[in-house]
Coordinates of C-alpha atoms in Angstrom, one line a residue:
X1 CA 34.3 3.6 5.5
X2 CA 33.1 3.7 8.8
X3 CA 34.9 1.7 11.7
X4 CA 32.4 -0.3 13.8
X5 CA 32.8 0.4 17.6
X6 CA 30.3 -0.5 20.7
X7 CA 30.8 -0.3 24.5
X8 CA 31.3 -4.1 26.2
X9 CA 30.9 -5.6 29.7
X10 CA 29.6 -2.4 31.4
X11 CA 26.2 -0.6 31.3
X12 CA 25.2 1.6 27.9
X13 CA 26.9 4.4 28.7
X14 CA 30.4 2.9 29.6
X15 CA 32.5 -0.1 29.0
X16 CA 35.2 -1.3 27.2
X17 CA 35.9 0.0 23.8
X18 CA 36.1 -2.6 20.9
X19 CA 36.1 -2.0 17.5
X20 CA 35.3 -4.7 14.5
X21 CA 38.2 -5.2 12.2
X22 CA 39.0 -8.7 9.9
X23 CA 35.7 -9.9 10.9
X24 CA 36.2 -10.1 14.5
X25 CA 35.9 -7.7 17.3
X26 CA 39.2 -6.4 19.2
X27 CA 40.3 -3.4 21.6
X28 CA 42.0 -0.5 21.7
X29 CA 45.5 -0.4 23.6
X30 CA 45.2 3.0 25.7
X31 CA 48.9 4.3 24.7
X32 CA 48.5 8.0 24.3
X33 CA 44.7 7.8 24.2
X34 CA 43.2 11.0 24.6
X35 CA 40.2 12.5 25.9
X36 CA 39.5 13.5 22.1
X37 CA 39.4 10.3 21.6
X38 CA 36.8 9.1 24.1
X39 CA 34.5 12.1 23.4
X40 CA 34.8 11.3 19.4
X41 CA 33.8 7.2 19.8
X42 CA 30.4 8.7 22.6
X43 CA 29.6 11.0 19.5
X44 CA 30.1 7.9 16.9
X45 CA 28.3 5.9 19.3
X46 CA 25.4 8.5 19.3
X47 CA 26.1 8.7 23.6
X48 CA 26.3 11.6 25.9
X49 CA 29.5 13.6 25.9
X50 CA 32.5 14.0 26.2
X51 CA 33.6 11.5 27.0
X52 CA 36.2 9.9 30.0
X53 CA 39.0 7.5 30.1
X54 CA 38.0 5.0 33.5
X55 CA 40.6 4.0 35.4
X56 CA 39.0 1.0 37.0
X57 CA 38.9 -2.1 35.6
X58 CA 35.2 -3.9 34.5
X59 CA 36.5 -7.6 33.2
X60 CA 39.5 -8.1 31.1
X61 CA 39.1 -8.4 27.5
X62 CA 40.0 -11.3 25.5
X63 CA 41.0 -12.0 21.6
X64 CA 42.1 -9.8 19.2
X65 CA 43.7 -6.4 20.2
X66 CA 43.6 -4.0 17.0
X67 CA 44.8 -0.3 17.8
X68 CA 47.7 0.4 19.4
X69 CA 47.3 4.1 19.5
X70 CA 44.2 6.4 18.6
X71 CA 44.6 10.3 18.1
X72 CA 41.2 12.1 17.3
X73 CA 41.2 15.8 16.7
X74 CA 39.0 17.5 19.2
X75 CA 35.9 17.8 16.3
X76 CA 36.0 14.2 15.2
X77 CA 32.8 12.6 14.8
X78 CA 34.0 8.8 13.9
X79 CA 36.8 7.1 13.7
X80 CA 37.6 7.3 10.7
X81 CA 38.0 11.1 10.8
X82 CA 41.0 9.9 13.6
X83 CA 44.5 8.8 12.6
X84 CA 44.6 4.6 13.6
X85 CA 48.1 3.1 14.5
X86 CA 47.1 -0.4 13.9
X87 CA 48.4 -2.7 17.0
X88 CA 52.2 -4.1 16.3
X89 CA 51.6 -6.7 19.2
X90 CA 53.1 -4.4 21.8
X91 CA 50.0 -4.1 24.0
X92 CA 48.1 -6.9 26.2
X93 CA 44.4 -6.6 27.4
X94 CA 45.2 -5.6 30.8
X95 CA 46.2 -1.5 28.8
X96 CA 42.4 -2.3 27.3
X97 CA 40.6 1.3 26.9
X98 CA 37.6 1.9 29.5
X99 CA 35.3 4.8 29.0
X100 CA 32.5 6.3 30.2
X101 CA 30.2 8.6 27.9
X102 CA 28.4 11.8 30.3
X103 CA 28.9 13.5 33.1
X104 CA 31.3 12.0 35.9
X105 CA 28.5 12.9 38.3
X106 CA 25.7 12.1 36.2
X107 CA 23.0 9.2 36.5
X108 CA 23.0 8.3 33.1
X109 CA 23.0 5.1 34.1
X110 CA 19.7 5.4 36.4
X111 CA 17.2 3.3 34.5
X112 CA 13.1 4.2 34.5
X113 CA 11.8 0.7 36.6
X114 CA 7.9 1.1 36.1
X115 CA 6.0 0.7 32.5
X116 CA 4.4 4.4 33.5
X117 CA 7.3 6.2 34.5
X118 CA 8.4 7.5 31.2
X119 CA 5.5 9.6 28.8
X120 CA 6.6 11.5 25.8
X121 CA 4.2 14.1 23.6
X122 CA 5.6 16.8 20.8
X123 CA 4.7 20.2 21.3
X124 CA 5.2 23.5 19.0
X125 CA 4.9 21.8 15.7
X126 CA 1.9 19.3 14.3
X127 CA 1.3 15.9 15.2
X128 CA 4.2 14.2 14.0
X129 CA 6.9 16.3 15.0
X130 CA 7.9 19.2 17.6
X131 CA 9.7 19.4 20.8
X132 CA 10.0 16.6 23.2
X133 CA 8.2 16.7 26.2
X134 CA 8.9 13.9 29.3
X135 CA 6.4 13.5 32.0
X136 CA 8.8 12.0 34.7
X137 CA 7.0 10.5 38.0
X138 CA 4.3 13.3 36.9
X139 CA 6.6 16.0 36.4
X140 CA 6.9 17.7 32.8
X141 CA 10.2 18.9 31.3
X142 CA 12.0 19.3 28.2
X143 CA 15.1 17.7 27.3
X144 CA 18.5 19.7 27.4
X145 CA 20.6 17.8 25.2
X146 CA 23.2 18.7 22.9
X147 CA 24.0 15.0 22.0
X148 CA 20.0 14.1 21.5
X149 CA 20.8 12.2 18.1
X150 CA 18.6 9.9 16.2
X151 CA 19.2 6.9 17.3
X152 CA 17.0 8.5 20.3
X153 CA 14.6 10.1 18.3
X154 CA 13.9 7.1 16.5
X155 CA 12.7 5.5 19.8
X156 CA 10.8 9.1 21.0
X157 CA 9.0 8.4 17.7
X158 CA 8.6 4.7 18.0
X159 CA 7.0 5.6 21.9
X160 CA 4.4 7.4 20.3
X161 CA 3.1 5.1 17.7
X162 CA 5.2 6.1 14.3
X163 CA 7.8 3.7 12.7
X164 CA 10.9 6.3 13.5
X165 CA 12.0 9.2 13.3
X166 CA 13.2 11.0 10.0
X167 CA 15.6 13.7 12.0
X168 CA 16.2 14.6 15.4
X169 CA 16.5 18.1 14.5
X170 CA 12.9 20.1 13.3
X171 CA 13.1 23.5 11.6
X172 CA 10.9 25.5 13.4
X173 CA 10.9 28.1 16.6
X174 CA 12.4 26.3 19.5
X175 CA 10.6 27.7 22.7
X176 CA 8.7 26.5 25.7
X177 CA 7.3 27.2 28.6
X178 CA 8.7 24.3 30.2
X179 CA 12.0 23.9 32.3
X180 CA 14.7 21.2 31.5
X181 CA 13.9 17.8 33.3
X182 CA 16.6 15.7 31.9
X183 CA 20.1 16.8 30.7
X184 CA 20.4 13.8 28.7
X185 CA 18.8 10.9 27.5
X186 CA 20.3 8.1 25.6
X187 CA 18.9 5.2 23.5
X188 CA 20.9 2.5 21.6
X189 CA 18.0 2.6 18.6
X190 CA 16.6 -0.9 19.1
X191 CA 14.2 0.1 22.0
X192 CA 10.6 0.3 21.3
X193 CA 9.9 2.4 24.1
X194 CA 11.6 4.9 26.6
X195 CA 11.4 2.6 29.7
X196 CA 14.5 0.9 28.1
X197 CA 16.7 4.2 27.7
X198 CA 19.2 5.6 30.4
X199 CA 18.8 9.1 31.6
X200 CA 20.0 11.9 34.0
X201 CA 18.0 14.2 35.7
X202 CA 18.4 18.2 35.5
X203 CA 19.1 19.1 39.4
X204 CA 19.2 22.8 38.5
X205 CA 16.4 24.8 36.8
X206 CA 18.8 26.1 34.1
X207 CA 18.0 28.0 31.1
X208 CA 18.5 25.7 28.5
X209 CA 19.5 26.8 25.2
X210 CA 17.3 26.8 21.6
X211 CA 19.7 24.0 20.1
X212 CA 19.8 21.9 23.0
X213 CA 16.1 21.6 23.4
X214 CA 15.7 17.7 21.8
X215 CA 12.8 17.8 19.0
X216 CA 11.8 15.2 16.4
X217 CA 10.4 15.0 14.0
X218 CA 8.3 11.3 12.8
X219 CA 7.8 9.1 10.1
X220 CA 4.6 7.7 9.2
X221 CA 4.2 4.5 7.5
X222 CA 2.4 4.9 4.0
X223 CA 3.2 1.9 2.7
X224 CA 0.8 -0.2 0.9
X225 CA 0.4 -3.8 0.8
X226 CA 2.7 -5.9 -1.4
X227 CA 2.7 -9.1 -2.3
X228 CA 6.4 -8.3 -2.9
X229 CA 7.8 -6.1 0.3
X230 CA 11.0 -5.5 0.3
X231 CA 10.2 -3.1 3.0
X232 CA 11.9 0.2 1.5
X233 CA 9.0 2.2 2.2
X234 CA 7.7 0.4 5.7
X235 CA 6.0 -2.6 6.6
X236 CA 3.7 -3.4 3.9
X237 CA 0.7 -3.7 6.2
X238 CA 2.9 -6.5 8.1
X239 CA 2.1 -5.7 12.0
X240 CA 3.3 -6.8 15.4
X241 CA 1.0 -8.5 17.7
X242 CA -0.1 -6.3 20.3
X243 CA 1.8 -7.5 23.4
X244 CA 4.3 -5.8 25.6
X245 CA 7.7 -8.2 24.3
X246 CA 9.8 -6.7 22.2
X247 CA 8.4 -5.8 18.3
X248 CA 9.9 -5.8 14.9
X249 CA 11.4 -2.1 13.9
X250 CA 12.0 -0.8 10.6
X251 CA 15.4 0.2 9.5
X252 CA 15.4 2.5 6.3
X253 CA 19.3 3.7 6.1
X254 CA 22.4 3.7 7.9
X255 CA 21.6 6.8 9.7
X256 CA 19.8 4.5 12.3
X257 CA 20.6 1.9 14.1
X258 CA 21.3 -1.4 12.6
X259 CA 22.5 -4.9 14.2
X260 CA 25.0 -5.8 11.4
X261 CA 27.4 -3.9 9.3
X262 CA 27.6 -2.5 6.1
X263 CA 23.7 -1.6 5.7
X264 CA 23.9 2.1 4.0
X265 CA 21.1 1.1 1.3
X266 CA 19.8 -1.7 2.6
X267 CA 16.2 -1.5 4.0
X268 CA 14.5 -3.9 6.4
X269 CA 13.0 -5.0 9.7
X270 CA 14.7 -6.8 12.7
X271 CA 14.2 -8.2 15.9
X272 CA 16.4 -7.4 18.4
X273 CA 16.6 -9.5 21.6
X274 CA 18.7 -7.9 25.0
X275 CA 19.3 -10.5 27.6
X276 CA 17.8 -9.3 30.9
X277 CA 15.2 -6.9 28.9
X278 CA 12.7 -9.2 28.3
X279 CA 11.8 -12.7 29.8
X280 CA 14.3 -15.7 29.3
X281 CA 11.7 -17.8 26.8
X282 CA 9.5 -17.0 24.8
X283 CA 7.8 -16.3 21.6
X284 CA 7.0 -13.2 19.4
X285 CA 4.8 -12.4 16.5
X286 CA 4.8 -10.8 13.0
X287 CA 1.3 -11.3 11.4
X288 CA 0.4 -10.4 7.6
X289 CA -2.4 -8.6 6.0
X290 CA -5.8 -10.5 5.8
X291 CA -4.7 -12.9 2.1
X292 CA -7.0 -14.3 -0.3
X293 CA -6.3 -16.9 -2.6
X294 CA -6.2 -15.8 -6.4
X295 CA -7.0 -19.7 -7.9
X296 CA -8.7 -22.4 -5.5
X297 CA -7.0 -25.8 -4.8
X298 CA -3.3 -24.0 -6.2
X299 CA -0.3 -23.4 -3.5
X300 CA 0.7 -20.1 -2.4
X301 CA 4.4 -19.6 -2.8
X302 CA 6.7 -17.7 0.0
X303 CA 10.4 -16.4 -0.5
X304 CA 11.8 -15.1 2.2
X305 CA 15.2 -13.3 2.6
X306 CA 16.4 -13.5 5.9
X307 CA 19.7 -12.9 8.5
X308 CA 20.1 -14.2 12.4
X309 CA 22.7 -13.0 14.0
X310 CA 23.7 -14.0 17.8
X311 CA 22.4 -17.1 20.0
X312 CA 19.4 -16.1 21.5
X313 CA 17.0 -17.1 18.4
X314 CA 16.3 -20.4 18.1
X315 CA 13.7 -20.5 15.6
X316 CA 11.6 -19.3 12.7
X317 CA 8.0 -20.6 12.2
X318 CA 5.8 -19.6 9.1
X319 CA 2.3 -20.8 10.2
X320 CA -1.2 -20.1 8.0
X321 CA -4.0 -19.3 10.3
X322 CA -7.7 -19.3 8.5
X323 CA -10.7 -17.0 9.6
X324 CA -11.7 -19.6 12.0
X325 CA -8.1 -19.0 13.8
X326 CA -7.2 -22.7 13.0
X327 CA -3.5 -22.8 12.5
X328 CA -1.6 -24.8 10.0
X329 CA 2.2 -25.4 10.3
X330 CA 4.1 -23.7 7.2
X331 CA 7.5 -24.6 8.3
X332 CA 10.2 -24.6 11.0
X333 CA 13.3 -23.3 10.5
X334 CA 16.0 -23.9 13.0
X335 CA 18.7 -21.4 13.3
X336 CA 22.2 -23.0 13.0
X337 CA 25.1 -21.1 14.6
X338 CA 26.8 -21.9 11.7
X339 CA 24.3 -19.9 9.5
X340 CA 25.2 -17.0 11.2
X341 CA 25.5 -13.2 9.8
X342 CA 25.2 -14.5 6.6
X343 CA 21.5 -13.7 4.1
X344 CA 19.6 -16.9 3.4
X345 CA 17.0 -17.0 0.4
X346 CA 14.7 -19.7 1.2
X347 CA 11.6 -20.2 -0.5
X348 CA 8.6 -22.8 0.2
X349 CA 4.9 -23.6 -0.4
X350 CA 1.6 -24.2 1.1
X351 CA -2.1 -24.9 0.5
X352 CA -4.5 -22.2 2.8
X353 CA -7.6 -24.5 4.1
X354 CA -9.9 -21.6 3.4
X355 CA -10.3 -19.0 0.4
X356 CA -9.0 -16.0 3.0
X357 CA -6.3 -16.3 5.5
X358 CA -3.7 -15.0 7.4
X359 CA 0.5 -15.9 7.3
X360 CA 2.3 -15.2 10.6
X361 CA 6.3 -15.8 11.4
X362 CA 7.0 -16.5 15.0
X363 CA 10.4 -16.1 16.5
X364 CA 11.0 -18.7 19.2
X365 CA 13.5 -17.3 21.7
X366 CA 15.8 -17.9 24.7
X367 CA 17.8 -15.1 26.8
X368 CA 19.6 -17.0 29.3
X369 CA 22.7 -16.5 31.0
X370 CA 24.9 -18.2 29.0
X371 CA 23.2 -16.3 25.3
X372 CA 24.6 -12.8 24.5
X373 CA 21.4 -11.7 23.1
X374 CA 21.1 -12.0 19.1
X375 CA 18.7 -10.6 16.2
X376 CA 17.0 -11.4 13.1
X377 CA 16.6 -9.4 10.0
X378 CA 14.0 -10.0 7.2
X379 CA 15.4 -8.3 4.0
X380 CA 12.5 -9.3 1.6
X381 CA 8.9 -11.5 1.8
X382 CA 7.1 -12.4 -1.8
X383 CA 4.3 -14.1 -1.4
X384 CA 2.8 -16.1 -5.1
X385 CA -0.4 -16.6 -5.6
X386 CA -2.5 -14.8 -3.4
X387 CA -3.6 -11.0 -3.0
X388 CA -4.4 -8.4 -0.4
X389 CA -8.2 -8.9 1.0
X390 CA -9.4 -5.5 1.2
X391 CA -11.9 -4.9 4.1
X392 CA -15.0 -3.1 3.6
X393 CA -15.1 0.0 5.8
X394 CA -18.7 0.1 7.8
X395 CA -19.3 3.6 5.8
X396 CA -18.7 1.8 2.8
X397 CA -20.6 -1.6 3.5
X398 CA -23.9 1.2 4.6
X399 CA -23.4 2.9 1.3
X400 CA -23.8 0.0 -0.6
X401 CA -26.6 -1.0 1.5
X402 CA -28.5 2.6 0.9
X403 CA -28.0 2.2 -2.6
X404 CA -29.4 -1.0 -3.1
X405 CA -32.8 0.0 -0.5
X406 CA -32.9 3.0 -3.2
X407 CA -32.8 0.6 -5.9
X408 CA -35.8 -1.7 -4.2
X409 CA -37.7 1.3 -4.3
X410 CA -37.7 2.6 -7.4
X411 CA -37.9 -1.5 -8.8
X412 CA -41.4 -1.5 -6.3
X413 CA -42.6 1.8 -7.4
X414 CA -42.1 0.5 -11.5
X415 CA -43.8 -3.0 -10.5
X416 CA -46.7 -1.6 -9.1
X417 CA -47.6 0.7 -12.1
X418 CA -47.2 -1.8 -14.5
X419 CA -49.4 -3.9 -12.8
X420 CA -51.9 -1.6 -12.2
X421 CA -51.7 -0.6 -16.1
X422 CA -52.5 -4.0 -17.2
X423 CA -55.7 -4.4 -14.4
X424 CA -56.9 -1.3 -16.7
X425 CA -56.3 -3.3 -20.1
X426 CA -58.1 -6.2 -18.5
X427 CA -61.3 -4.5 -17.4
X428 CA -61.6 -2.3 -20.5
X429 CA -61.1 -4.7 -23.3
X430 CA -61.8 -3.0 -26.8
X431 CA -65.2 -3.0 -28.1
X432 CA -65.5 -5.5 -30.8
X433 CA -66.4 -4.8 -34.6
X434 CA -69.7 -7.1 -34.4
X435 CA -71.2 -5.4 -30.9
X436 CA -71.1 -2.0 -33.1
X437 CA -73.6 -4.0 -35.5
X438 CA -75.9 -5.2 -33.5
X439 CA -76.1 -2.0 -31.8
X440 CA -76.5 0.1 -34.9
X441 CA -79.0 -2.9 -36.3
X442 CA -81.2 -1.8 -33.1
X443 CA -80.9 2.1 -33.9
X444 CA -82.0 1.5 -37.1
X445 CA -85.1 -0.3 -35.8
X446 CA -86.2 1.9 -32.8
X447 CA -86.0 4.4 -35.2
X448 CA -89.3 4.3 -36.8
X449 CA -91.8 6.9 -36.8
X450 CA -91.4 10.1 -35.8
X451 CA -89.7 9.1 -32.8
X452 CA -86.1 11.1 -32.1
X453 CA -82.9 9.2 -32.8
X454 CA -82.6 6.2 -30.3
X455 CA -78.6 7.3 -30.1
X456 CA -79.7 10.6 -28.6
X457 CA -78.4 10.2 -24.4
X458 CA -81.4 11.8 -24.0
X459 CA -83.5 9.7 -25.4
X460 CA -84.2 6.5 -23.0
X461 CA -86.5 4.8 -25.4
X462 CA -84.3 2.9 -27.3
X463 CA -81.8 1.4 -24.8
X464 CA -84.4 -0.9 -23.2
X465 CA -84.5 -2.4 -26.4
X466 CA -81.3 -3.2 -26.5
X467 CA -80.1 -6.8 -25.5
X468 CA -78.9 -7.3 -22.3
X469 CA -75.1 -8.5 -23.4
X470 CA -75.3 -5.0 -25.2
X471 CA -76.1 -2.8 -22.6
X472 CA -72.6 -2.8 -20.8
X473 CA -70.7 -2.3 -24.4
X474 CA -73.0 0.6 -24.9
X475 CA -72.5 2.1 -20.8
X476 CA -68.7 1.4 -22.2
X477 CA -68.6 3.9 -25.0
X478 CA -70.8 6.5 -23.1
X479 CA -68.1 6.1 -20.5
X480 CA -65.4 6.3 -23.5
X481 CA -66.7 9.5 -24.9
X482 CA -67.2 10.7 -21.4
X483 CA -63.2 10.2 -21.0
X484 CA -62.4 11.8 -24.2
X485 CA -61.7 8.0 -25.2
X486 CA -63.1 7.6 -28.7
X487 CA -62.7 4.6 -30.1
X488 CA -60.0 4.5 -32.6
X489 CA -61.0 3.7 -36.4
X490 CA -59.5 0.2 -36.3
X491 CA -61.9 -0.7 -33.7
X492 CA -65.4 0.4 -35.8
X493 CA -63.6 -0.9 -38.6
X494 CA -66.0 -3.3 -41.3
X495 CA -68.6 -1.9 -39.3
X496 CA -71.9 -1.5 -41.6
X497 CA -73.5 2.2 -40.6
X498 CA -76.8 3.4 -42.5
X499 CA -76.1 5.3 -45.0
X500 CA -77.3 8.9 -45.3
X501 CA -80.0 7.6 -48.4
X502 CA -81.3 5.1 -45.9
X503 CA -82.7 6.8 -42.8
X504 CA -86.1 8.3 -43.9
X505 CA -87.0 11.8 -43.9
X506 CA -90.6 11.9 -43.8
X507 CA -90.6 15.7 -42.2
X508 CA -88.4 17.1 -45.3
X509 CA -85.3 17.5 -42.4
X510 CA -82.1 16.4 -42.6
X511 CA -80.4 14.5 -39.7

């Protein structure tokens, strides 16, 4: 496997050269060490190359000293492609190895000092990926850098809003119409942003060649929210508060930069604290999607898989903040030097005041002098009882709002006609069997004579002899039979007409 090695007591591009072995961290004895050798642990490191033995001394090392004699062939990439002569106690920390990763005359060491210094946009591809472009104190430039690798892309990528990078390497035309503004530009991995990263400027307008030019290309976090993350695909809707300390960074595989060991399929976020980045005290903040409870009145269970590593995190608090942004106290944990580098499961419970709420882990810490920095990794977070509270988009909430006004409408328009229908029930009521009678008793009489047929409409003469509480039934069925309403036969139904024998036909004509 892969031999650990990092650069100590200098800057980030040089230092002394220790490598982790038995659990511990020791040096490397310079017997015979080669400049093959330095250039192979700058490419393992993911630095500028090749790379230089330095003569002068930074601060003695102390502890273990585990090689006594390195030989790397001049295409190594690790250590472990080298030949290792383990250390036979021959050596003493005053032969420890020194090296410095660049350019002898470079300012690789030169660090941005102003938030706005550094800007970064991709060009020649699509939004996510392309070539790397650096505005510098206003001026534009590509980067010419044949050691761009992705522990820098993956903070190129974090500067402009994505989670990291999937390679540092695109596959498409490399060409620009900008000149080289940096020859080289190194990240350890852990930054969040390029104001962090060493660099050194191009002094010459060279011609830089298509597989030097740096390009990225970015990942995008689709993950959904889970109840159980174990962060193999991103965050899970878990988000950084937005402030300028240090953030949470998500670590997919071994290709990018980790703060512990043996991490080749392991997925998950850490916090990684630098002294001297970032102020001595302080606190930051990882905040959950908006919860709801699934059952009133029951607890919500949360597991939590977790690693610290280093002094400078002191603790973790689980707090439960409701919509009114009252916070409740989950739990403290205190981190124990003694707990160190090792995975703790712990798992707890609370009651949320309200039906919706938020959880949120702050990370209480302290970078002074005497701390060497530290991290903390969270491996997996399952929250029980509770599920994702879905937000209604504004499009959506308007739809719902159109749709119901639609509804109203037709609901109106149908309320209206049915009560107009029955207003036309009410004011013409059926004519009753025993009006038909009297009326037809009152033809018969006016009938008399050789007057015409008192039923004729034109004939007047009859109707004033009608009784009054007649008159309207009899305007009713003119108005009827006007309408092309005749009266159904149920409704004349019993009713006794003269017969044809009965009206008399003293003129010898037939009605």
């Amino acid at each position: 496997g892969q031999i650990p090695v990092k650069l100590v007591g200098g800057q980030v591009n040089y230092g002394r050269v220790v490598v982790y072995q038995n659990g511990r961290w020791g040096t490397i004895c310079r017997k015979g060490f080669t400049s093959s050798a330095a250039t192979t642990i700058c490419r393992q490191l993911g630095l500028p190359t090749p790379g230089y033995e330095m003569t002068h001394s930074i601060a003695k090392g102390s502890g273990a000293i585990w090689i006594e004699r390195l030989t790397c062939s001049p295409s190594a990439r690790s250590l472990s492609q080298c030949r290792i002569s383990w250390n036979t106690s021959s050596c003493n920390h005053q032969d420890d190895v020194v090296l410095r990763c660049g350019s002898i005359n470079s300012t690789i060491a030169t660090k941005p000092t102003s938030k706005a210094l550094v800007d970064v946009n991709l060009i020649g591809g699509s939004k996510s990926q392309g070539l790397v472009v650096v505005n510098l104190n206003g001026k534009k430039g590509i980067i010419c850098d044949q050691s761009f690798n992705i522990k820098t892309a993956d903070v190129v990528c974090r500067n402009l809003g994505y989670v990291g990078a999937i390679k540092s390497y695109s596959q498409y035309s490399k060409t620009s119409d900008f000149k080289p503004l940096l020859t080289s530009i190194n990240c350890n991995g852990y930054e969040n942003s390029l104001h962090h990263c060493s660099y050194a400027m191009a002094h010459t307008s060279k011609i830089c060649e298509p597989e030097a030019i740096a390009s990225v290309a970015c990942e995008t976090d689709n993950s959904n929210p889970a109840m159980k993350c174990d962060f193999s695909n991103g965050f899970c809707k878990w988000e950084n508060e937005d402030t300028n300390k240090p953030k949470w960074i998500w670590h997919k595989n071994s290709y990018h930069y980790s703060p512990i060991f043996h991490t080749k399929y392991q997925s998950f976020i850490y916090l990684t604290l630098i002294q001297r980045q970032i102020s001595s005290q302080g606190r930051i903040v990882l905040n959950s999607p908006e919860l709801q409870q699934n059952s009133k009145g029951f607890p919500i269970e949360v597991l939590i898989n977790y690693l610290n590593t280093g002094s400078a995190i002191k603790q973790l608090i689980i707090e439960n903040i409701d919509t009114n942004k009252i916070v409740n106290n989950v739990i403290t944990l205190n981190m124990a030097s003694f707990q160190n580098d090792i995975w703790i499961l712990r798992v707890f419970h609370f009651r949320p005041m309200r039906k919706i709420f938020h959880v949120r882990f702050v990370v209480v810490y302290d970078t002074a002098s005497h701390t060497k920095g530290g991290a903390i990794l969270i491996e997996k977070i399952h929250l029980n009882g509770c599920s994702y509270h879905e937000k209604k988009s504004i499009a959506a909430i308007a739809l719902i709002l159109a749709a119901g006004g639609i509804g109203l409408v037709f609901a109106l328009i149908f309320t209206i006609a049915w009560i107009r229908r029955r207003n036309l029930a009410t004011n013409n009521p059926p004519v009753q069997a025993e009006t038909y009678n009297r009326i037809h008793e009152s033809l018969a009489i006016t009938n008399e004579g050789d007057a015409p047929p008192a039923y004729c409409p034109s004939t007047p003469a009859g109707h004033h002899r009608f009784s009054t509480e007649d008159r309207h039934a009899i305007m009713h069925i003119e108005t009827n039979i006007l309408d092309g309403n005749l009266p159904k036969y149920e409704q004349v139904a019993d009713v006794n007409l003269p017969k044809y024998e009965q009206v008399p036909d003293t003129d010898n004509r037939r009605i």
